[in-house]
PDB file of C-alpha atoms in Angstrom:
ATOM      1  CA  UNK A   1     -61.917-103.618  69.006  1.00  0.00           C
ATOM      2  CA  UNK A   2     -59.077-104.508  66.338  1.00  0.00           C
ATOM      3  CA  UNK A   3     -60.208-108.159  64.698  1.00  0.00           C
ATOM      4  CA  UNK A   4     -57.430-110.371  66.214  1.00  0.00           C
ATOM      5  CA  UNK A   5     -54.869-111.512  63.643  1.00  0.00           C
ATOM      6  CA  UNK A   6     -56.370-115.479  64.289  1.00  0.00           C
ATOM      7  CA  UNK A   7     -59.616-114.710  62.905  1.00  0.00           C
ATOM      8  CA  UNK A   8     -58.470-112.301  60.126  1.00  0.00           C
ATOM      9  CA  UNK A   9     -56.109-115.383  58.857  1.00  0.00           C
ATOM     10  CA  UNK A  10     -59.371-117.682  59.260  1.00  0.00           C
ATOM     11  CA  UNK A  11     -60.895-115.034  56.733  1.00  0.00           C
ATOM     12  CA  UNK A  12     -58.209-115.718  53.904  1.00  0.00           C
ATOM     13  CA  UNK A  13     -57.657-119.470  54.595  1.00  0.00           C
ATOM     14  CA  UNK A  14     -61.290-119.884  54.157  1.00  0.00           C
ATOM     15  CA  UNK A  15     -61.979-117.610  51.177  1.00  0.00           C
ATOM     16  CA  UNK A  16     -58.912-119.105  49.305  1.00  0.00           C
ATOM     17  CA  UNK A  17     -59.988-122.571  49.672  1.00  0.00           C
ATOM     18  CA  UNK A  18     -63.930-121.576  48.688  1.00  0.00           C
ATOM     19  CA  UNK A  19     -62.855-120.277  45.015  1.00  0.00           C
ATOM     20  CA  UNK A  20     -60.257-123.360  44.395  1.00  0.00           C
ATOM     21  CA  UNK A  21     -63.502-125.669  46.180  1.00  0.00           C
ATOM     22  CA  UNK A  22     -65.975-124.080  43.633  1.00  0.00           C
ATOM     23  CA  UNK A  23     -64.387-122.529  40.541  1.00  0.00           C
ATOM     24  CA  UNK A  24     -66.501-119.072  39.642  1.00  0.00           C
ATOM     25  CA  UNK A  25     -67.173-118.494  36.498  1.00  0.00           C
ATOM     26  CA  UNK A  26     -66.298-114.407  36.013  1.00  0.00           C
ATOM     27  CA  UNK A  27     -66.485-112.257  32.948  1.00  0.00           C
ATOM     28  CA  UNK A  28     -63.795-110.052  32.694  1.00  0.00           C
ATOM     29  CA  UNK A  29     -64.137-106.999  30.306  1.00  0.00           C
ATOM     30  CA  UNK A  30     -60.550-105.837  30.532  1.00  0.00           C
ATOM     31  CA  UNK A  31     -57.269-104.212  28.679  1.00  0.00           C
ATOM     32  CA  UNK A  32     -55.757-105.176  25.686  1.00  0.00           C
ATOM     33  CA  UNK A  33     -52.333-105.396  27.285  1.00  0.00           C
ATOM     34  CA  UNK A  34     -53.130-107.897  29.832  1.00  0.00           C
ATOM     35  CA  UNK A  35     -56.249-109.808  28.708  1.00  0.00           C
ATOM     36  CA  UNK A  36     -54.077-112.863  28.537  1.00  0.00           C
ATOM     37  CA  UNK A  37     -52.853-112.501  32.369  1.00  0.00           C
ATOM     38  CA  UNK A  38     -56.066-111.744  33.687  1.00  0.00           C
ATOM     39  CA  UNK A  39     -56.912-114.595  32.511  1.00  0.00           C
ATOM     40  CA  UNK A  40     -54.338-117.195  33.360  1.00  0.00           C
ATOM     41  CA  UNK A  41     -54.829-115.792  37.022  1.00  0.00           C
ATOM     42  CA  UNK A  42     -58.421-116.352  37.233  1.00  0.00           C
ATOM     43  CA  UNK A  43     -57.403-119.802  36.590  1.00  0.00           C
ATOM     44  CA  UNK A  44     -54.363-120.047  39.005  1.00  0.00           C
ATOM     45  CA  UNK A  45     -56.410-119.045  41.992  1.00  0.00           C
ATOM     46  CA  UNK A  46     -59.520-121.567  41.032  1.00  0.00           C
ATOM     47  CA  UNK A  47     -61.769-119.869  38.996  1.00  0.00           C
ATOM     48  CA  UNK A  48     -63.190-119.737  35.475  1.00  0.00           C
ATOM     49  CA  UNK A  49     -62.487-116.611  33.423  1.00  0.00           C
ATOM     50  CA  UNK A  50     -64.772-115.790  30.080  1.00  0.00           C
ATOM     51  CA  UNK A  51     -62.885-112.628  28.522  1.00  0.00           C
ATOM     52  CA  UNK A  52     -65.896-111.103  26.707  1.00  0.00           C
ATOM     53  CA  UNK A  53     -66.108-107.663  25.866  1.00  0.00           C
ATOM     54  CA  UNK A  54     -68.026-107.266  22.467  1.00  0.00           C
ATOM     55  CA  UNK A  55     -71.818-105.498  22.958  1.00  0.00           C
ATOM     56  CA  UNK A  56     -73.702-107.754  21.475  1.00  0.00           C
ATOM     57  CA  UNK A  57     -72.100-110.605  23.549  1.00  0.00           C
ATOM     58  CA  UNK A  58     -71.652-109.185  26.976  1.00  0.00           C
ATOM     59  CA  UNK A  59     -75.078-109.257  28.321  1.00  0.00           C
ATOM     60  CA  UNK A  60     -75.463-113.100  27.817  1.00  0.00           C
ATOM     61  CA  UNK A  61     -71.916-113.995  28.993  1.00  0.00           C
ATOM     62  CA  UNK A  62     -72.547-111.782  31.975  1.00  0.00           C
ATOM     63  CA  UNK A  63     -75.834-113.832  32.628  1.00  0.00           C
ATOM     64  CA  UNK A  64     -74.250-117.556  33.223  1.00  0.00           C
ATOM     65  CA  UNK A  65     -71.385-115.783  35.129  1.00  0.00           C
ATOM     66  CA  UNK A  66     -70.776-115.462  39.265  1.00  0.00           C
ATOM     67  CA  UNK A  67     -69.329-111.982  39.044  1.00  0.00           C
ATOM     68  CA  UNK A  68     -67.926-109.053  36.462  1.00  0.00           C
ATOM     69  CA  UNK A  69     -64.849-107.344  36.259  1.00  0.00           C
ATOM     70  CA  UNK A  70     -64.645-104.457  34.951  1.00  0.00           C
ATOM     71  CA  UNK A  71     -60.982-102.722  34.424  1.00  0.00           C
ATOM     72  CA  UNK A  72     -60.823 -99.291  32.075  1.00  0.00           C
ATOM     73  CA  UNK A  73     -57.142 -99.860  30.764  1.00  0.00           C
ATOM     74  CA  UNK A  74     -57.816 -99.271  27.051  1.00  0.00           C
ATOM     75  CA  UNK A  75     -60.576 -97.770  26.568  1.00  0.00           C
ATOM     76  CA  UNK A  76     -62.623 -97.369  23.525  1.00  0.00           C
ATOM     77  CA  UNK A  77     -66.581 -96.856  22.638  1.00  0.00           C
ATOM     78  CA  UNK A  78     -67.369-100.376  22.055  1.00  0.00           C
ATOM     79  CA  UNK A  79     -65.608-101.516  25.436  1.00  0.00           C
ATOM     80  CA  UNK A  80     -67.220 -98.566  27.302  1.00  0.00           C
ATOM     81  CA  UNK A  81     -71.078 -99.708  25.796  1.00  0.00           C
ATOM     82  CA  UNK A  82     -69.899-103.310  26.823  1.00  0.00           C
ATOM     83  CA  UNK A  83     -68.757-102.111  30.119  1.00  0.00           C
ATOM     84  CA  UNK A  84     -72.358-100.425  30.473  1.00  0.00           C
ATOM     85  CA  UNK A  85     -74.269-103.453  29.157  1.00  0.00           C
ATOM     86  CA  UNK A  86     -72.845-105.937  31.058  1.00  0.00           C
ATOM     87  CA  UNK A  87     -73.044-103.516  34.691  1.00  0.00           C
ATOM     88  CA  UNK A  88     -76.173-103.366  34.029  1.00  0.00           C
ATOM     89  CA  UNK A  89     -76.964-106.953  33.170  1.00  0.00           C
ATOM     90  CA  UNK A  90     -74.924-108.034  36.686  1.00  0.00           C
ATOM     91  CA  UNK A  91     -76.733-105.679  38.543  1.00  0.00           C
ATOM     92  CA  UNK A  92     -80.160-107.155  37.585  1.00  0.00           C
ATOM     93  CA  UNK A  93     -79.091-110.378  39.033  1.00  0.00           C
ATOM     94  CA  UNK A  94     -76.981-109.332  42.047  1.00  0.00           C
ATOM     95  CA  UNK A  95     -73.794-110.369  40.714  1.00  0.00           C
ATOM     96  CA  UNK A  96     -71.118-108.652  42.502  1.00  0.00           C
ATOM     97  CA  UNK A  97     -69.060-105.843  39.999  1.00  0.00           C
ATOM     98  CA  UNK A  98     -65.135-105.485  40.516  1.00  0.00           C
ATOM     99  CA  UNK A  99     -64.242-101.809  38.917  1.00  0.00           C
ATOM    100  CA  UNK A 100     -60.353-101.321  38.089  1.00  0.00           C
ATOM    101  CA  UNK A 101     -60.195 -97.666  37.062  1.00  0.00           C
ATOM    102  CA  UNK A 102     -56.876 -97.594  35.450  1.00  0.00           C
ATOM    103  CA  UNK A 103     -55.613 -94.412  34.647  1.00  0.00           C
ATOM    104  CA  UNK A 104     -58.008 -92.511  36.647  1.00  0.00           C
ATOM    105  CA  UNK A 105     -57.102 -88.916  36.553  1.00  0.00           C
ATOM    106  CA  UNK A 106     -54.704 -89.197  33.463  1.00  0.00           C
ATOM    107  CA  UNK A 107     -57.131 -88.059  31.204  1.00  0.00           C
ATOM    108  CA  UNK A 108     -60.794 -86.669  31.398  1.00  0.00           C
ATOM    109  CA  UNK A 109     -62.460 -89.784  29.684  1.00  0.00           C
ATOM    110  CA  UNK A 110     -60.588 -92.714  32.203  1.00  0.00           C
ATOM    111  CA  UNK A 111     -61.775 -90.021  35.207  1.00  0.00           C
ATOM    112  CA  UNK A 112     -65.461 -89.682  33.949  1.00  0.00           C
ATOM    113  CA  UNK A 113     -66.328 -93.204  32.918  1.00  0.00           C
ATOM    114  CA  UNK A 114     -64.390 -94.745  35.667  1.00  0.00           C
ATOM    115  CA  UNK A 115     -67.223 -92.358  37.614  1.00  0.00           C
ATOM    116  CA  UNK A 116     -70.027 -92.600  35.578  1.00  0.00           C
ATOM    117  CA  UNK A 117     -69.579 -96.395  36.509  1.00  0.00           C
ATOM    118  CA  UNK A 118     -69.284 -96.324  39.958  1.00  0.00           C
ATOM    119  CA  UNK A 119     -72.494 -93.665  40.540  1.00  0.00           C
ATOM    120  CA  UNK A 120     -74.581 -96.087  38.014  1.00  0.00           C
ATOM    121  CA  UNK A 121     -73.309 -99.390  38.994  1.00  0.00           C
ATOM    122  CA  UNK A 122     -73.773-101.575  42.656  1.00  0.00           C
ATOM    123  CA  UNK A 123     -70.050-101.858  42.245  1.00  0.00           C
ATOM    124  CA  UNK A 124     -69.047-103.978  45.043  1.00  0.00           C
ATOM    125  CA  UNK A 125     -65.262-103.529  44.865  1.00  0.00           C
ATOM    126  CA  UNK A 126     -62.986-100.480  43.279  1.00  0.00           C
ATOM    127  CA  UNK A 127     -59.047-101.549  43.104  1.00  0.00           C
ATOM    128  CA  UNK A 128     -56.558 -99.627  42.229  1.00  0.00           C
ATOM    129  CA  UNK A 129     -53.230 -97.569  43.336  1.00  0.00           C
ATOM    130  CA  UNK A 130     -53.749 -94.243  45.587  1.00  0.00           C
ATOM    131  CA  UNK A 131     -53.807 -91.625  42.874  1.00  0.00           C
ATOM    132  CA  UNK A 132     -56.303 -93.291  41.077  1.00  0.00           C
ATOM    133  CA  UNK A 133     -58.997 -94.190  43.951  1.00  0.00           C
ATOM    134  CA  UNK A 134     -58.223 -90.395  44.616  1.00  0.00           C
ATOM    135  CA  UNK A 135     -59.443 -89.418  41.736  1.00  0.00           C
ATOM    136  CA  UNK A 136     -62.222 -90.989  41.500  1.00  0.00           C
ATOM    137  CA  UNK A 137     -62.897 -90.187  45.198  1.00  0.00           C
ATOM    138  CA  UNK A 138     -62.559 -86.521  43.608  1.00  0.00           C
ATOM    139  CA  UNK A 139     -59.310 -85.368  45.446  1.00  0.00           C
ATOM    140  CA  UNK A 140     -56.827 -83.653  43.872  1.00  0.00           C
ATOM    141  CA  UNK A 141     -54.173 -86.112  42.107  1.00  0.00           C
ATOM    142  CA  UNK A 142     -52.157 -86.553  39.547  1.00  0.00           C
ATOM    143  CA  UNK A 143     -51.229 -89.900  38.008  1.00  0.00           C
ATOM    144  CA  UNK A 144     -47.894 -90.782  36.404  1.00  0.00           C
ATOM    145  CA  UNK A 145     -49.585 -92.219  33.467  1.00  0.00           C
ATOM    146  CA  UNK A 146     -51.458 -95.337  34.532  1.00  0.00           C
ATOM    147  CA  UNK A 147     -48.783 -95.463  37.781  1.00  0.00           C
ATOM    148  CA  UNK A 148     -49.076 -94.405  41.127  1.00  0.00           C
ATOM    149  CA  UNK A 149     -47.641 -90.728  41.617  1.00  0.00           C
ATOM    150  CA  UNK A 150     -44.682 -91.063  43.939  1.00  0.00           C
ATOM    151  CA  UNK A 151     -46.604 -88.310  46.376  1.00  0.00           C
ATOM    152  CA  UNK A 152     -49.578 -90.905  46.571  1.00  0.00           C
ATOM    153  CA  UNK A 153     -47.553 -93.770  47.953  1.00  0.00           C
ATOM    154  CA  UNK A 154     -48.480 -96.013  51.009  1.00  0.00           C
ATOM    155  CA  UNK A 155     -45.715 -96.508  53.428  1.00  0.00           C
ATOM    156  CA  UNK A 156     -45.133 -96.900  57.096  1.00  0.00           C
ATOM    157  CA  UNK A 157     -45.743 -93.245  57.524  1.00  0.00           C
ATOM    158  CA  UNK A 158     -48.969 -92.657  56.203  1.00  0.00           C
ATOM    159  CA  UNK A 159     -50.484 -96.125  56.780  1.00  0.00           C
ATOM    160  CA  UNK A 160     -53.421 -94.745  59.446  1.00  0.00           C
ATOM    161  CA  UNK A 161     -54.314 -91.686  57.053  1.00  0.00           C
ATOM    162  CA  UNK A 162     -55.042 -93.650  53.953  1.00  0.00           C
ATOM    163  CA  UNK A 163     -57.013 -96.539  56.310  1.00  0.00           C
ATOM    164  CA  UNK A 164     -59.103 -93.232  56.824  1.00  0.00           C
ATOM    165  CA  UNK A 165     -59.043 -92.049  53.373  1.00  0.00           C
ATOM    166  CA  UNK A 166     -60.539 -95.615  52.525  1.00  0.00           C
ATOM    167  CA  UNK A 167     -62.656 -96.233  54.329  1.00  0.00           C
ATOM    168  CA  UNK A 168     -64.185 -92.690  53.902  1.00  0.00           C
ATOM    169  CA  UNK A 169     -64.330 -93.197  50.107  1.00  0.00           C
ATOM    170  CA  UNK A 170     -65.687 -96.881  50.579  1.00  0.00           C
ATOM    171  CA  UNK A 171     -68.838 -95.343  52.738  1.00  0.00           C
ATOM    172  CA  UNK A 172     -69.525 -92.570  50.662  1.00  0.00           C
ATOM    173  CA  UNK A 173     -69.363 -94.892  47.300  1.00  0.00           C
ATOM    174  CA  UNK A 174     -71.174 -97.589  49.608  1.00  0.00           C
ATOM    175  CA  UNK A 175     -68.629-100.614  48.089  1.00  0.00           C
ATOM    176  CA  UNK A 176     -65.432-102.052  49.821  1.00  0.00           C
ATOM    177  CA  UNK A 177     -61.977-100.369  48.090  1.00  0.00           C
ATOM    178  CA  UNK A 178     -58.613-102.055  48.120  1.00  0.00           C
ATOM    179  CA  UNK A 179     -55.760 -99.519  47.374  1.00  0.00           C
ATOM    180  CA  UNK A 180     -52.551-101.197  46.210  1.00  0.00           C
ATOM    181  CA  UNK A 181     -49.013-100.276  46.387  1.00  0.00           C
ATOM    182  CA  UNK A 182     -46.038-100.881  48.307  1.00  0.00           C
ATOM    183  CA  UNK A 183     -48.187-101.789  51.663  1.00  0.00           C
ATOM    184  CA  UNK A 184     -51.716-102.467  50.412  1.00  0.00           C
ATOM    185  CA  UNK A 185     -55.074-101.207  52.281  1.00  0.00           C
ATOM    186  CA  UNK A 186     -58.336-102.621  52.088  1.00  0.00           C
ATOM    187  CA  UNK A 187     -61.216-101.129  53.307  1.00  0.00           C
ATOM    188  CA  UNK A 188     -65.147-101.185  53.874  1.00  0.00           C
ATOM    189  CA  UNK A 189     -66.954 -97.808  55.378  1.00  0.00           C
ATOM    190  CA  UNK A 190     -66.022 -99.629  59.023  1.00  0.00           C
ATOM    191  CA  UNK A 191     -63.012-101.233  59.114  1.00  0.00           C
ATOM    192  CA  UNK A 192     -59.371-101.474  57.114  1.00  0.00           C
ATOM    193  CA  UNK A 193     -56.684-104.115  56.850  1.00  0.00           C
ATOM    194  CA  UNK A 194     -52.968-103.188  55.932  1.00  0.00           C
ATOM    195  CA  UNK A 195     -51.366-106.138  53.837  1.00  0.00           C
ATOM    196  CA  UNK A 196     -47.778-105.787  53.891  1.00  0.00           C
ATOM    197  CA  UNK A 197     -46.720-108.915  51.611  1.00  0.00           C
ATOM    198  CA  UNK A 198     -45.462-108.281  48.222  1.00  0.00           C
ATOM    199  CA  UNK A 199     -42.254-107.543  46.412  1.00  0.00           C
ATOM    200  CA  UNK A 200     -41.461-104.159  43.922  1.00  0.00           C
ATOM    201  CA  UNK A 201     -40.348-106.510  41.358  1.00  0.00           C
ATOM    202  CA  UNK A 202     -44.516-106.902  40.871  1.00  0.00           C
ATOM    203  CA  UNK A 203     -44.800-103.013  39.765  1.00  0.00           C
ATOM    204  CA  UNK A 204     -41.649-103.947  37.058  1.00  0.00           C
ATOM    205  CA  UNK A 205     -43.636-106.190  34.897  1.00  0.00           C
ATOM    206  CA  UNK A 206     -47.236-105.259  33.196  1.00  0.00           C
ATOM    207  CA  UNK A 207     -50.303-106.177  34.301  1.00  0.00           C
ATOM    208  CA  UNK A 208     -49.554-107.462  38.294  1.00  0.00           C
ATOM    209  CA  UNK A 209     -53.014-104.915  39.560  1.00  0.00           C
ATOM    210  CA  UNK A 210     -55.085-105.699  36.731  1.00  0.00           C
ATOM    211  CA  UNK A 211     -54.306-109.338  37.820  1.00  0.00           C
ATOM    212  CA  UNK A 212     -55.261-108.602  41.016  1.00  0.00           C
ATOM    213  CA  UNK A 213     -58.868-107.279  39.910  1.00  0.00           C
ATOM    214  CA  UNK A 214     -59.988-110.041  37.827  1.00  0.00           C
ATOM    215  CA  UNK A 215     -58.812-112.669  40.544  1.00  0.00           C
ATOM    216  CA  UNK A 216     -60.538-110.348  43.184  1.00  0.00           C
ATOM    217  CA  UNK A 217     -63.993-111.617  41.082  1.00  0.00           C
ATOM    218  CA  UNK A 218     -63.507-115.273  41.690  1.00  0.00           C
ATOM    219  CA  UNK A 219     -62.936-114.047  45.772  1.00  0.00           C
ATOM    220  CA  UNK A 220     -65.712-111.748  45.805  1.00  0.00           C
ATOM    221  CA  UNK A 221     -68.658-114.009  43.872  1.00  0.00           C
ATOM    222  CA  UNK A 222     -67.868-116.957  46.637  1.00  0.00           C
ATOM    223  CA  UNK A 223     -67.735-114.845  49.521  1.00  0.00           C
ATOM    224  CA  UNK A 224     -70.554-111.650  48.604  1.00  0.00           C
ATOM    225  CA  UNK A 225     -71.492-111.493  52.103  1.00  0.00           C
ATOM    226  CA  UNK A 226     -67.954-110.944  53.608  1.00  0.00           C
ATOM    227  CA  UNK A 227     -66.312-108.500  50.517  1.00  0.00           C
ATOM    228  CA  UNK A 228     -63.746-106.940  52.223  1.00  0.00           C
ATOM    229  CA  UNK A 229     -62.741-110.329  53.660  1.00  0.00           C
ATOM    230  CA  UNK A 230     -62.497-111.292  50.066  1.00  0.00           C
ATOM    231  CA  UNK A 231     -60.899-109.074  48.919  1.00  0.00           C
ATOM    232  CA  UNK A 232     -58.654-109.038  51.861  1.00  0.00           C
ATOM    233  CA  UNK A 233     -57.476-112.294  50.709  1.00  0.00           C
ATOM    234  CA  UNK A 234     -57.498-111.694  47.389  1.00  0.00           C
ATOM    235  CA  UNK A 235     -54.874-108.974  47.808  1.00  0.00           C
ATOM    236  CA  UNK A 236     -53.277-111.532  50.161  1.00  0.00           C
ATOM    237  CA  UNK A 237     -53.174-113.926  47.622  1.00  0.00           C
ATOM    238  CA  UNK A 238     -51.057-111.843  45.422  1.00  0.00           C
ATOM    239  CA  UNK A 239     -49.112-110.212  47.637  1.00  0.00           C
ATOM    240  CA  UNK A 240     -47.809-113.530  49.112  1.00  0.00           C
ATOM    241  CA  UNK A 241     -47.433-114.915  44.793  1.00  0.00           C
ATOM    242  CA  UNK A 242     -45.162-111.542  44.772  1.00  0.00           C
ATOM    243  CA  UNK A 243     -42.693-112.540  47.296  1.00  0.00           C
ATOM    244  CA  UNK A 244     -42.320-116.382  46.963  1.00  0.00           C
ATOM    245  CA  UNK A 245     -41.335-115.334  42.983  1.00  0.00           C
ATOM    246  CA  UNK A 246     -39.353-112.770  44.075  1.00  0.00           C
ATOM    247  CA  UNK A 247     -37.315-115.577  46.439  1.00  0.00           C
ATOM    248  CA  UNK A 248     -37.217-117.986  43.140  1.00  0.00           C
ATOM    249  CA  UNK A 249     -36.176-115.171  40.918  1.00  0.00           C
ATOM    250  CA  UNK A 250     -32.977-114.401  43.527  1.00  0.00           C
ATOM    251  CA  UNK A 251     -32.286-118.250  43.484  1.00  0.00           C
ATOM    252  CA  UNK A 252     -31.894-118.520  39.840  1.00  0.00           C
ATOM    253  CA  UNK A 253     -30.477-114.894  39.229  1.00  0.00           C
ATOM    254  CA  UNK A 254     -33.550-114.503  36.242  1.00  0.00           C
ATOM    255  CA  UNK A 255     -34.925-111.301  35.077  1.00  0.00           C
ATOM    256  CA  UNK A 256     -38.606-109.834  34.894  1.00  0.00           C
ATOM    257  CA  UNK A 257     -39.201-112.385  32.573  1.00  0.00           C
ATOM    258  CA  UNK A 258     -38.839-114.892  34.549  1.00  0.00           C
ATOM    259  CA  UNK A 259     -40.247-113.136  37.665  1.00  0.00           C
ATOM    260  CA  UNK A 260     -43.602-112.758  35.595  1.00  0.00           C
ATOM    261  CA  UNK A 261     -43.894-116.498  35.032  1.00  0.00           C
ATOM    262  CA  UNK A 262     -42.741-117.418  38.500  1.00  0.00           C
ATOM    263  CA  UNK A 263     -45.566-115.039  39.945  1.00  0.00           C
ATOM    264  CA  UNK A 264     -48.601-117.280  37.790  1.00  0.00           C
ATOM    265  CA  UNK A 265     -46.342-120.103  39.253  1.00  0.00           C
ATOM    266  CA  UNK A 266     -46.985-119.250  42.768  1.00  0.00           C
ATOM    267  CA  UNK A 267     -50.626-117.939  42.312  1.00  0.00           C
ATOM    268  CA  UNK A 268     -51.549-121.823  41.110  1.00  0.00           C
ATOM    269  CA  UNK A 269     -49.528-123.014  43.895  1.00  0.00           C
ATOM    270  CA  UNK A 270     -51.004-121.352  47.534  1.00  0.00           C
ATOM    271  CA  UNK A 271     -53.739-122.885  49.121  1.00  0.00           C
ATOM    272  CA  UNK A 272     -55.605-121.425  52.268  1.00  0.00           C
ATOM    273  CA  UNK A 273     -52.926-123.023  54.960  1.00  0.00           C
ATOM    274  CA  UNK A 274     -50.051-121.173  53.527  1.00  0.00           C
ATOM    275  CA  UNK A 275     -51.867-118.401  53.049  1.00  0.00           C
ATOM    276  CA  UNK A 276     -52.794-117.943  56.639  1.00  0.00           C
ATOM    277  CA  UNK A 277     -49.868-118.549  57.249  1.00  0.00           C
ATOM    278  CA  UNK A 278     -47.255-116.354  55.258  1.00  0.00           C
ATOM    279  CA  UNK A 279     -50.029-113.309  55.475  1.00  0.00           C
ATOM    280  CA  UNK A 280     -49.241-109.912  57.325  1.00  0.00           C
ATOM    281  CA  UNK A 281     -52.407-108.220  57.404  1.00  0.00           C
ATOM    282  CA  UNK A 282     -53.496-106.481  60.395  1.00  0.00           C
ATOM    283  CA  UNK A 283     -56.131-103.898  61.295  1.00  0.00           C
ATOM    284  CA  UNK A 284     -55.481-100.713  61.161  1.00  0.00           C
ATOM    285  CA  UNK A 285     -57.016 -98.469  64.266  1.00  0.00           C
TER     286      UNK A 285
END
């Protein structure tokens, strides 16, 4: 029986006010190109970000933390011994792991660490776009860069065979996986949720899905025994940031620029009542 739309609101409203009630502390070990967003989100939503990612640092940071995230944008060895140290420290003390594996199927090394990761690691949530959950699910995909391929795209169409797709890759990697795009899915191995908030002026500036991960910590470590409900809101969270920007940015006639700030504007702004309320997320049969 679908999850009535009542309840799955209750889910978000209650999740979004439990990180801005508690403030998480999560380590994010994350890309060069959007360390400083990451960051500045963690903080919009509630939470605490520590942006730690040298070896000999990682394990301690990790300790005093509520969760990891763990996002493969620019990769190097040091960041990929970090990533390793740190799994492993959060998996000693049950902190929940977030894995972003940008750029999944671009090149050999994002595919195999991004993998090596998720077999070694009680990774509790993977997001990312289609192509690259595909890849690391093993199907055949090819990534435009660190974008989605156009062929991998959610729409209306396809909405009920990529619920399937996820939540067949979320049982057999035993985590919950939230695939982003222009209608988002979110999925554990028994159920999946279709988001459709958002705007496409989020996939015109850098660093909107890696964003998404490192606030998806601050959901997940205050709501471990409900992750796809946290994560669920966490990609409600943003998708609902996305479209109240999007309605400032056609007030004042700005660019992407503008749009960028606006979305951080909108991501401190939203509590759990508007949440609830401006969501469309449904289940998907």
């Amino acid at each position: 029986m679908a999850m009535p739309l009542s309840e799955i609101n209750d889910v978000i409203s209650a999740s979004c006010d439990s990180v801005r009630a508690t403030a998480p502390l999560v380590h994010c070990i994350t890309n060069y190109v959007t360390v400083e967003s990451c960051a500045n989100a963690v903080l919009a939503v509630g939470g605490s970000p520590i942006m730690s990612d040298e070896p000999a640092d990682v394990e301690d940071i990790t300790s005093i933390c509520d969760a990891l995230v763990i996002n493969i944008g620019t990769l190097n060895q040091r960041s990929i011994e970090s990533m390793k140290v740190a799994g492993a420290k959060a998996a000693e003390l049950g902190h929940p792991i977030v894995l972003d594996p940008v750029g999944a199927g671009a090149s050999r090394l994002r595919t195999e660490v991004a993998g090596s990761l998720l077999e070694t690691l009680p990774v509790a949530l993977v997001r990312g776009n289609m192509s690259e959950v595909k890849a690391l699910a093993g199907a055949a995909s090819a990534t435009k860069g660190v974008d989605v391929n156009p062929e991998d795209i959610v729409g209306e169409s396809n909405i009920e065979t990529a619920a399937r797709f996820a939540k067949e890759f979320a049982e057999r990697a035993g985590c919950v996986v939230a695939i982003t795009g222009p209608i988002d899915i979110v999925a554990d191995a028994n159920r999946a949720f279709a988001v459709r908030n958002g705007s496409p002026l989020q996939g015109r500036i850098t660093g909107s899905g890696c964003m998404l991960s490192a606030l998806s910590g601050a959901y997940i470590a205050r709501r471990e025994e409900d992750a796809a409900g946290a994560a669920l809101a966490a990609v409600v969270h943003m998708g609902v940031a996305g479209q109240r920007a999007a309605a400032k940015l056609e007030r004042t006639q700005g660019g992407t620029g503008s749009f960028a700030t606006y979305l951080m504007d909108e991501l401190s702004l939203l509590d759990g009542v508007t949440l609830a309320r401006d969501a469309a997320a449904f289940e998907v049969a």
